[in-house]
Amino acid sequence: MNPVDIAEPLRSRWSPSVFDARHELSDAETTRLLEAAQWAPSSGNRQPWRYIVAPRGSAAHRLLVPRLSRGNSGWVPRASVVFLSVVELGQDGVELSDVLIPTHDVGQASAHLTLQAQAMGLFAHQFGGFDHDGLAADLRIPDTARLLAGIAVGLRGDPAEVSERDAERDHRERRRRPLAETAYAAWGVAWPGLDPSGPATLAT
Ligand SMILES: Cc1cc2nc3c(=O)[nH]c(=O)nc-3n(C[C@H](O)[C@H](O)[C@H](O)COP(=O)(O)O)c2cc1C
């Protein structure tokens, strides 16, 4: 199928699973990524995002690695830096309605960080497969905040250095469901402006 006609770096972004375990990100590059998140929009400009910055080999990284799910334990530790996103809710006993928008805002800030990485010639792969409670305790994240996801950033590495399973993941076809199942004129009714033959797949 034809690649969709969206702007760079959205178009070329994807989530590799083979990182170069020798590459290091400079503090200046890491800061640039954090600035991309910093300038994301947020409800009431509350900026509820926090990031634990965990360069490979750092104290935070050492706490993360044993908390990774089995599927993530091979590829995540090879990335140059992992950013762990946290939503700061600011008060105890918050209602669900108080959680949704700040969590949305953190996701958006993380998207900006991810796209900044792609624009800088780096790659980012977000992940949620880790022991959230265990890692939050290890990192002393307070009750007013919630640990959400990781963003592994680095350069692509040599597939010969990783397990066959991780190497194969980088060759999976990327698929998306048709836009008609996403864009509605009314709930469940496809927005009629869509091209019915529109692409659902992006080649990597
Ligand atoms: C919040 C979040 C959690 C994710 N968790 C994992 C994960 O635990 N392990 C993993 O390998 N990929 C994880 N992913 C990556 C997705 O699987 C990936 O983005 C999706 O398959 C689409 O592929 P693409 O990013 O290459 O377009 C996660 C992505 C997001 C945004």
PDB file of C-alpha atoms and ligand atoms in Angstrom:
ATOM      1  CA  MET A   1       0.000   0.000   0.000  1.00  0.00           C
ATOM      2  CA  ASN A   2       1.084   3.563  -0.513  1.00  0.00           C
ATOM      3  CA  PRO A   3       2.560   5.385   2.438  1.00  0.00           C
ATOM      4  CA  VAL A   4       0.215   7.981   3.843  1.00  0.00           C
ATOM      5  CA  ASP A   5       0.918  11.583   3.000  1.00  0.00           C
ATOM      6  CA  ILE A   6       1.560  12.995   6.440  1.00  0.00           C
ATOM      7  CA  ALA A   7       4.316  15.426   7.382  1.00  0.00           C
ATOM      8  CA  GLU A   8       7.774  14.519   8.575  1.00  0.00           C
ATOM      9  CA  PRO A   9       8.829  13.422  11.115  1.00  0.00           C
ATOM     10  CA  LEU A  10       5.400  11.815  11.648  1.00  0.00           C
ATOM     11  CA  ARG A  11       5.696   9.854   8.464  1.00  0.00           C
ATOM     12  CA  SER A  12       9.021   8.197   9.146  1.00  0.00           C
ATOM     13  CA  ARG A  13       8.505   7.613  12.860  1.00  0.00           C
ATOM     14  CA  TRP A  14       8.296   4.033  13.995  1.00  0.00           C
ATOM     15  CA  SER A  15       9.338   2.039  17.040  1.00  0.00           C
ATOM     16  CA  PRO A  16      12.450  -0.077  16.523  1.00  0.00           C
ATOM     17  CA  SER A  17      13.458  -2.802  18.948  1.00  0.00           C
ATOM     18  CA  VAL A  18      17.150  -3.047  18.101  1.00  0.00           C
ATOM     19  CA  PHE A  19      19.133  -0.230  19.683  1.00  0.00           C
ATOM     20  CA  ASP A  20      22.857   0.460  19.539  1.00  0.00           C
ATOM     21  CA  ALA A  21      24.060  -0.435  23.048  1.00  0.00           C
ATOM     22  CA  ARG A  22      27.237   1.633  22.563  1.00  0.00           C
ATOM     23  CA  HIS A  23      25.600   4.896  21.525  1.00  0.00           C
ATOM     24  CA  GLU A  24      25.283   7.611  24.148  1.00  0.00           C
ATOM     25  CA  LEU A  25      23.125  10.685  24.007  1.00  0.00           C
ATOM     26  CA  SER A  26      24.788  13.927  25.091  1.00  0.00           C
ATOM     27  CA  ASP A  27      23.213  15.963  27.863  1.00  0.00           C
ATOM     28  CA  ALA A  28      22.496  18.674  25.274  1.00  0.00           C
ATOM     29  CA  GLU A  29      20.613  16.218  23.035  1.00  0.00           C
ATOM     30  CA  THR A  30      18.714  14.840  26.011  1.00  0.00           C
ATOM     31  CA  THR A  31      17.791  18.377  27.008  1.00  0.00           C
ATOM     32  CA  ARG A  32      16.527  19.105  23.477  1.00  0.00           C
ATOM     33  CA  LEU A  33      14.157  16.141  23.764  1.00  0.00           C
ATOM     34  CA  LEU A  34      12.895  17.367  27.120  1.00  0.00           C
ATOM     35  CA  GLU A  35      12.361  20.829  25.638  1.00  0.00           C
ATOM     36  CA  ALA A  36      10.112  19.311  22.985  1.00  0.00           C
ATOM     37  CA  ALA A  37       7.946  17.912  25.768  1.00  0.00           C
ATOM     38  CA  GLN A  38       8.171  21.174  27.709  1.00  0.00           C
ATOM     39  CA  TRP A  39       6.566  23.102  24.854  1.00  0.00           C
ATOM     40  CA  ALA A  40       3.609  20.771  24.397  1.00  0.00           C
ATOM     41  CA  PRO A  41       0.172  22.270  25.008  1.00  0.00           C
ATOM     42  CA  SER A  42      -1.695  21.346  28.175  1.00  0.00           C
ATOM     43  CA  SER A  43      -4.997  22.075  29.802  1.00  0.00           C
ATOM     44  CA  GLY A  44      -4.738  25.354  31.702  1.00  0.00           C
ATOM     45  CA  ASN A  45      -1.015  25.272  30.870  1.00  0.00           C
ATOM     46  CA  ARG A  46      -0.667  23.029  33.938  1.00  0.00           C
ATOM     47  CA  GLN A  47       2.159  20.998  32.361  1.00  0.00           C
ATOM     48  CA  PRO A  48       1.409  17.908  34.457  1.00  0.00           C
ATOM     49  CA  TRP A  49       4.261  15.926  32.913  1.00  0.00           C
ATOM     50  CA  ARG A  50       7.371  14.870  34.790  1.00  0.00           C
ATOM     51  CA  TYR A  51      10.123  12.666  33.371  1.00  0.00           C
ATOM     52  CA  ILE A  52      12.621  10.511  35.206  1.00  0.00           C
ATOM     53  CA  VAL A  53      15.647  10.667  32.907  1.00  0.00           C
ATOM     54  CA  ALA A  54      17.485   7.355  32.889  1.00  0.00           C
ATOM     55  CA  PRO A  55      20.567   7.253  30.654  1.00  0.00           C
ATOM     56  CA  ARG A  56      21.953   3.730  30.228  1.00  0.00           C
ATOM     57  CA  GLY A  57      24.094   2.966  33.283  1.00  0.00           C
ATOM     58  CA  SER A  58      22.508   5.610  35.528  1.00  0.00           C
ATOM     59  CA  ALA A  59      21.050   4.849  38.950  1.00  0.00           C
ATOM     60  CA  ALA A  60      17.494   5.207  37.598  1.00  0.00           C
ATOM     61  CA  HIS A  61      18.335   2.860  34.714  1.00  0.00           C
ATOM     62  CA  ARG A  62      19.615   0.258  37.170  1.00  0.00           C
ATOM     63  CA  LEU A  63      16.287   0.432  38.990  1.00  0.00           C
ATOM     64  CA  LEU A  64      14.301   0.157  35.735  1.00  0.00           C
ATOM     65  CA  VAL A  65      16.003  -2.870  34.183  1.00  0.00           C
ATOM     66  CA  PRO A  66      14.888  -5.524  36.710  1.00  0.00           C
ATOM     67  CA  ARG A  67      11.330  -4.149  36.586  1.00  0.00           C
ATOM     68  CA  LEU A  68      10.925  -4.641  32.815  1.00  0.00           C
ATOM     69  CA  SER A  69       8.488  -7.230  31.484  1.00  0.00           C
ATOM     70  CA  ARG A  70      10.051 -10.271  29.855  1.00  0.00           C
ATOM     71  CA  GLY A  71       9.207  -8.980  26.367  1.00  0.00           C
ATOM     72  CA  ASN A  72      10.902  -5.646  27.029  1.00  0.00           C
ATOM     73  CA  SER A  73      13.899  -6.865  29.004  1.00  0.00           C
ATOM     74  CA  GLY A  74      16.007  -7.585  25.910  1.00  0.00           C
ATOM     75  CA  TRP A  75      15.647  -4.401  23.916  1.00  0.00           C
ATOM     76  CA  VAL A  76      14.908  -1.565  26.374  1.00  0.00           C
ATOM     77  CA  PRO A  77      18.234  -1.763  28.287  1.00  0.00           C
ATOM     78  CA  ARG A  78      20.193  -1.243  25.035  1.00  0.00           C
ATOM     79  CA  ALA A  79      18.666   2.190  24.340  1.00  0.00           C
ATOM     80  CA  SER A  80      20.819   5.234  25.102  1.00  0.00           C
ATOM     81  CA  VAL A  81      18.303   6.935  27.381  1.00  0.00           C
ATOM     82  CA  VAL A  82      14.935   5.983  28.826  1.00  0.00           C
ATOM     83  CA  PHE A  83      12.495   8.698  29.821  1.00  0.00           C
ATOM     84  CA  LEU A  84       9.885   7.528  32.312  1.00  0.00           C
ATOM     85  CA  SER A  85       6.762   9.633  32.065  1.00  0.00           C
ATOM     86  CA  VAL A  86       4.869  10.565  35.193  1.00  0.00           C
ATOM     87  CA  VAL A  87       1.625  12.475  35.569  1.00  0.00           C
ATOM     88  CA  GLU A  88       1.632  14.886  38.499  1.00  0.00           C
ATOM     89  CA  LEU A  89      -1.907  15.143  39.830  1.00  0.00           C
ATOM     90  CA  GLY A  90      -0.998  17.529  42.596  1.00  0.00           C
ATOM     91  CA  GLN A  91      -3.359  16.374  45.310  1.00  0.00           C
ATOM     92  CA  ASP A  92      -4.443  13.257  47.177  1.00  0.00           C
ATOM     93  CA  GLY A  93      -7.720  11.487  46.474  1.00  0.00           C
ATOM     94  CA  VAL A  94      -8.190  12.910  42.992  1.00  0.00           C
ATOM     95  CA  GLU A  95     -11.332  11.957  41.068  1.00  0.00           C
ATOM     96  CA  LEU A  96     -11.126  10.130  37.752  1.00  0.00           C
ATOM     97  CA  SER A  97     -12.280  13.277  35.954  1.00  0.00           C
ATOM     98  CA  ASP A  98      -9.204  15.040  37.358  1.00  0.00           C
ATOM     99  CA  VAL A  99      -6.936  12.322  36.049  1.00  0.00           C
ATOM    100  CA  LEU A 100      -8.038  12.037  32.434  1.00  0.00           C
ATOM    101  CA  ILE A 101      -6.990  15.413  31.061  1.00  0.00           C
ATOM    102  CA  PRO A 102      -3.596  15.553  32.806  1.00  0.00           C
ATOM    103  CA  THR A 103      -2.887  12.019  31.593  1.00  0.00           C
ATOM    104  CA  HIS A 104      -3.896  13.051  28.088  1.00  0.00           C
ATOM    105  CA  ASP A 105      -1.485  15.988  28.373  1.00  0.00           C
ATOM    106  CA  VAL A 106       1.422  13.776  29.434  1.00  0.00           C
ATOM    107  CA  GLY A 107       0.767  11.499  26.456  1.00  0.00           C
ATOM    108  CA  GLN A 108       0.889  14.485  24.175  1.00  0.00           C
ATOM    109  CA  ALA A 109       4.135  15.769  25.701  1.00  0.00           C
ATOM    110  CA  SER A 110       5.617  12.300  25.225  1.00  0.00           C
ATOM    111  CA  ALA A 111       4.518  12.309  21.591  1.00  0.00           C
ATOM    112  CA  HIS A 112       6.350  15.589  21.101  1.00  0.00           C
ATOM    113  CA  LEU A 113       9.490  14.163  22.701  1.00  0.00           C
ATOM    114  CA  THR A 114       9.239  11.100  20.462  1.00  0.00           C
ATOM    115  CA  LEU A 115       8.862  13.177  17.312  1.00  0.00           C
ATOM    116  CA  GLN A 116      11.725  15.472  18.306  1.00  0.00           C
ATOM    117  CA  ALA A 117      13.884  12.346  18.605  1.00  0.00           C
ATOM    118  CA  GLN A 118      12.918  11.281  15.094  1.00  0.00           C
ATOM    119  CA  ALA A 119      13.657  14.794  13.765  1.00  0.00           C
ATOM    120  CA  MET A 120      17.141  14.584  15.346  1.00  0.00           C
ATOM    121  CA  GLY A 121      17.906  11.321  13.527  1.00  0.00           C
ATOM    122  CA  LEU A 122      17.252   9.264  16.652  1.00  0.00           C
ATOM    123  CA  PHE A 123      14.614   6.599  17.247  1.00  0.00           C
ATOM    124  CA  ALA A 124      12.123   6.286  20.072  1.00  0.00           C
ATOM    125  CA  HIS A 125      10.096   3.310  21.252  1.00  0.00           C
ATOM    126  CA  GLN A 126       7.532   3.833  23.976  1.00  0.00           C
ATOM    127  CA  PHE A 127       6.692   1.005  26.347  1.00  0.00           C
ATOM    128  CA  GLY A 128       4.311   0.245  29.168  1.00  0.00           C
ATOM    129  CA  GLY A 129       5.436  -3.279  29.971  1.00  0.00           C
ATOM    130  CA  PHE A 130       7.087  -2.964  33.383  1.00  0.00           C
ATOM    131  CA  ASP A 131       6.154  -3.302  37.038  1.00  0.00           C
ATOM    132  CA  HIS A 132       4.691   0.155  37.569  1.00  0.00           C
ATOM    133  CA  ASP A 133       4.082  -0.156  41.304  1.00  0.00           C
ATOM    134  CA  GLY A 134       7.476  -1.666  41.996  1.00  0.00           C
ATOM    135  CA  LEU A 135       9.362   0.914  39.941  1.00  0.00           C
ATOM    136  CA  ALA A 136       7.308   3.817  41.316  1.00  0.00           C
ATOM    137  CA  ALA A 137       8.286   2.702  44.812  1.00  0.00           C
ATOM    138  CA  ASP A 138      11.948   2.296  43.832  1.00  0.00           C
ATOM    139  CA  LEU A 139      11.941   5.790  42.304  1.00  0.00           C
ATOM    140  CA  ARG A 140      10.096   7.263  45.321  1.00  0.00           C
ATOM    141  CA  ILE A 141       7.311   8.661  43.185  1.00  0.00           C
ATOM    142  CA  PRO A 142       4.811  10.297  45.566  1.00  0.00           C
ATOM    143  CA  ASP A 143       1.141   9.293  45.877  1.00  0.00           C
ATOM    144  CA  THR A 144       0.103  12.472  44.085  1.00  0.00           C
ATOM    145  CA  ALA A 145       1.782  11.282  40.892  1.00  0.00           C
ATOM    146  CA  ARG A 146       1.494   8.188  38.697  1.00  0.00           C
ATOM    147  CA  LEU A 147       4.205   6.508  36.691  1.00  0.00           C
ATOM    148  CA  LEU A 148       2.853   6.021  33.147  1.00  0.00           C
ATOM    149  CA  ALA A 149       5.221   4.805  30.435  1.00  0.00           C
ATOM    150  CA  GLY A 150       8.788   4.599  29.237  1.00  0.00           C
ATOM    151  CA  ILE A 151      10.280   6.132  26.106  1.00  0.00           C
ATOM    152  CA  ALA A 152      13.469   4.394  24.991  1.00  0.00           C
ATOM    153  CA  VAL A 153      15.588   6.608  22.731  1.00  0.00           C
ATOM    154  CA  GLY A 154      18.744   5.875  20.784  1.00  0.00           C
ATOM    155  CA  LEU A 155      20.201   4.838  17.472  1.00  0.00           C
ATOM    156  CA  ARG A 156      19.416   1.623  15.662  1.00  0.00           C
ATOM    157  CA  GLY A 157      21.838  -1.178  16.402  1.00  0.00           C
ATOM    158  CA  ASP A 158      23.138  -4.368  14.870  1.00  0.00           C
ATOM    159  CA  PRO A 159      20.421  -7.062  14.767  1.00  0.00           C
ATOM    160  CA  ALA A 160      23.145  -9.722  15.081  1.00  0.00           C
ATOM    161  CA  GLU A 161      23.709  -8.577  18.669  1.00  0.00           C
ATOM    162  CA  VAL A 162      20.160  -9.237  19.867  1.00  0.00           C
ATOM    163  CA  SER A 163      17.849 -12.217  20.156  1.00  0.00           C
ATOM    164  CA  GLU A 164      16.199 -13.438  16.987  1.00  0.00           C
ATOM    165  CA  ARG A 165      12.850 -12.462  18.476  1.00  0.00           C
ATOM    166  CA  ASP A 166      13.873  -8.832  19.018  1.00  0.00           C
ATOM    167  CA  ALA A 167      15.581  -8.654  15.613  1.00  0.00           C
ATOM    168  CA  GLU A 168      12.464  -9.959  13.876  1.00  0.00           C
ATOM    169  CA  ARG A 169      10.266  -7.336  15.496  1.00  0.00           C
ATOM    170  CA  ASP A 170      11.908  -4.661  13.363  1.00  0.00           C
ATOM    171  CA  HIS A 171      10.641  -6.355  10.205  1.00  0.00           C
ATOM    172  CA  ARG A 172       7.014  -6.642  11.173  1.00  0.00           C
ATOM    173  CA  GLU A 173       4.573  -5.016   8.824  1.00  0.00           C
ATOM    174  CA  ARG A 174       3.092  -1.947  10.452  1.00  0.00           C
ATOM    175  CA  ARG A 175      -0.670  -1.911  10.224  1.00  0.00           C
ATOM    176  CA  ARG A 176      -3.439   0.446  11.175  1.00  0.00           C
ATOM    177  CA  ARG A 177      -7.160  -0.092  11.146  1.00  0.00           C
ATOM    178  CA  PRO A 178      -9.021   1.867   8.446  1.00  0.00           C
ATOM    179  CA  LEU A 179      -9.760   5.509   9.229  1.00  0.00           C
ATOM    180  CA  ALA A 180     -13.468   4.771   8.803  1.00  0.00           C
ATOM    181  CA  GLU A 181     -13.248   2.955  12.130  1.00  0.00           C
ATOM    182  CA  THR A 182     -11.659   5.983  13.758  1.00  0.00           C
ATOM    183  CA  ALA A 183     -13.227   9.078  12.204  1.00  0.00           C
ATOM    184  CA  TYR A 184     -16.940   9.304  12.861  1.00  0.00           C
ATOM    185  CA  ALA A 185     -19.603  11.748  11.733  1.00  0.00           C
ATOM    186  CA  ALA A 186     -21.703  10.302  14.566  1.00  0.00           C
ATOM    187  CA  TRP A 187     -20.714   7.481  16.899  1.00  0.00           C
ATOM    188  CA  GLY A 188     -20.002   4.397  14.805  1.00  0.00           C
ATOM    189  CA  VAL A 189     -20.785   6.181  11.533  1.00  0.00           C
ATOM    190  CA  ALA A 190     -17.736   6.775   9.352  1.00  0.00           C
ATOM    191  CA  TRP A 191     -17.104  10.414   8.460  1.00  0.00           C
ATOM    192  CA  PRO A 192     -18.160  10.524   4.771  1.00  0.00           C
ATOM    193  CA  GLY A 193     -15.226  12.683   3.631  1.00  0.00           C
ATOM    194  CA  LEU A 194     -12.804   9.763   3.869  1.00  0.00           C
ATOM    195  CA  ASP A 195     -11.294   8.207   0.775  1.00  0.00           C
ATOM    196  CA  PRO A 196     -12.646   4.627   0.935  1.00  0.00           C
ATOM    197  CA  SER A 197      -9.509   3.279  -0.756  1.00  0.00           C
ATOM    198  CA  GLY A 198      -7.196   5.171   1.609  1.00  0.00           C
ATOM    199  CA  PRO A 199      -4.064   3.424   2.863  1.00  0.00           C
ATOM    200  CA  ALA A 200      -3.964   1.689   6.226  1.00  0.00           C
ATOM    201  CA  THR A 201      -0.345   0.564   6.110  1.00  0.00           C
ATOM    202  CA  LEU A 202       2.916   2.437   6.331  1.00  0.00           C
ATOM    203  CA  ALA A 203       6.031   0.798   4.933  1.00  0.00           C
ATOM    204  CA  THR A 204       9.090   1.111   7.190  1.00  0.00           C
TER     205      THR A 204
HETATM  206  C1  LIG B   1       1.871   3.777  25.932  1.00  0.00           C
HETATM  207  C2  LIG B   1       2.562   2.760  25.040  1.00  0.00           C
HETATM  208  C3  LIG B   1       2.943   1.553  25.572  1.00  0.00           C
HETATM  209  C4  LIG B   1       3.635   0.622  24.781  1.00  0.00           C
HETATM  210  N1  LIG B   1       4.094  -0.531  25.356  1.00  0.00           N
HETATM  211  C5  LIG B   1       4.951  -1.309  24.664  1.00  0.00           C
HETATM  212  C6  LIG B   1       5.631  -2.379  25.319  1.00  0.00           C
HETATM  213  O1  LIG B   1       5.481  -2.616  26.521  1.00  0.00           O
HETATM  214  N2  LIG B   1       6.492  -3.132  24.561  1.00  0.00           N
HETATM  215  C7  LIG B   1       6.715  -2.876  23.235  1.00  0.00           C
HETATM  216  O2  LIG B   1       7.525  -3.570  22.639  1.00  0.00           O
HETATM  217  N3  LIG B   1       6.097  -1.842  22.605  1.00  0.00           N
HETATM  218  C8  LIG B   1       5.240  -1.060  23.290  1.00  0.00           C
HETATM  219  N4  LIG B   1       4.641   0.022  22.670  1.00  0.00           N
HETATM  220  C9  LIG B   1       4.930   0.291  21.251  1.00  0.00           C
HETATM  221  C10 LIG B   1       3.744  -0.081  20.408  1.00  0.00           C
HETATM  222  O3  LIG B   1       3.608  -1.483  20.354  1.00  0.00           O
HETATM  223  C11 LIG B   1       3.924   0.530  19.007  1.00  0.00           C
HETATM  224  O4  LIG B   1       3.930   1.938  19.104  1.00  0.00           O
HETATM  225  C12 LIG B   1       2.804   0.086  18.084  1.00  0.00           C
HETATM  226  O5  LIG B   1       2.911  -1.293  17.833  1.00  0.00           O
HETATM  227  C13 LIG B   1       2.832   0.812  16.751  1.00  0.00           C
HETATM  228  O6  LIG B   1       4.066   0.669  16.144  1.00  0.00           O
HETATM  229  P1  LIG B   1       4.890   1.941  15.640  1.00  0.00           P
HETATM  230  O7  LIG B   1       5.206   2.784  16.870  1.00  0.00           O
HETATM  231  O8  LIG B   1       6.130   1.397  15.011  1.00  0.00           O
HETATM  232  O9  LIG B   1       4.026   2.696  14.705  1.00  0.00           O
HETATM  233  C14 LIG B   1       3.900   0.927  23.420  1.00  0.00           C
HETATM  234  C15 LIG B   1       3.480   2.142  22.881  1.00  0.00           C
HETATM  235  C16 LIG B   1       2.832   3.066  23.685  1.00  0.00           C
HETATM  236  C17 LIG B   1       2.418   4.389  23.086  1.00  0.00           C
END
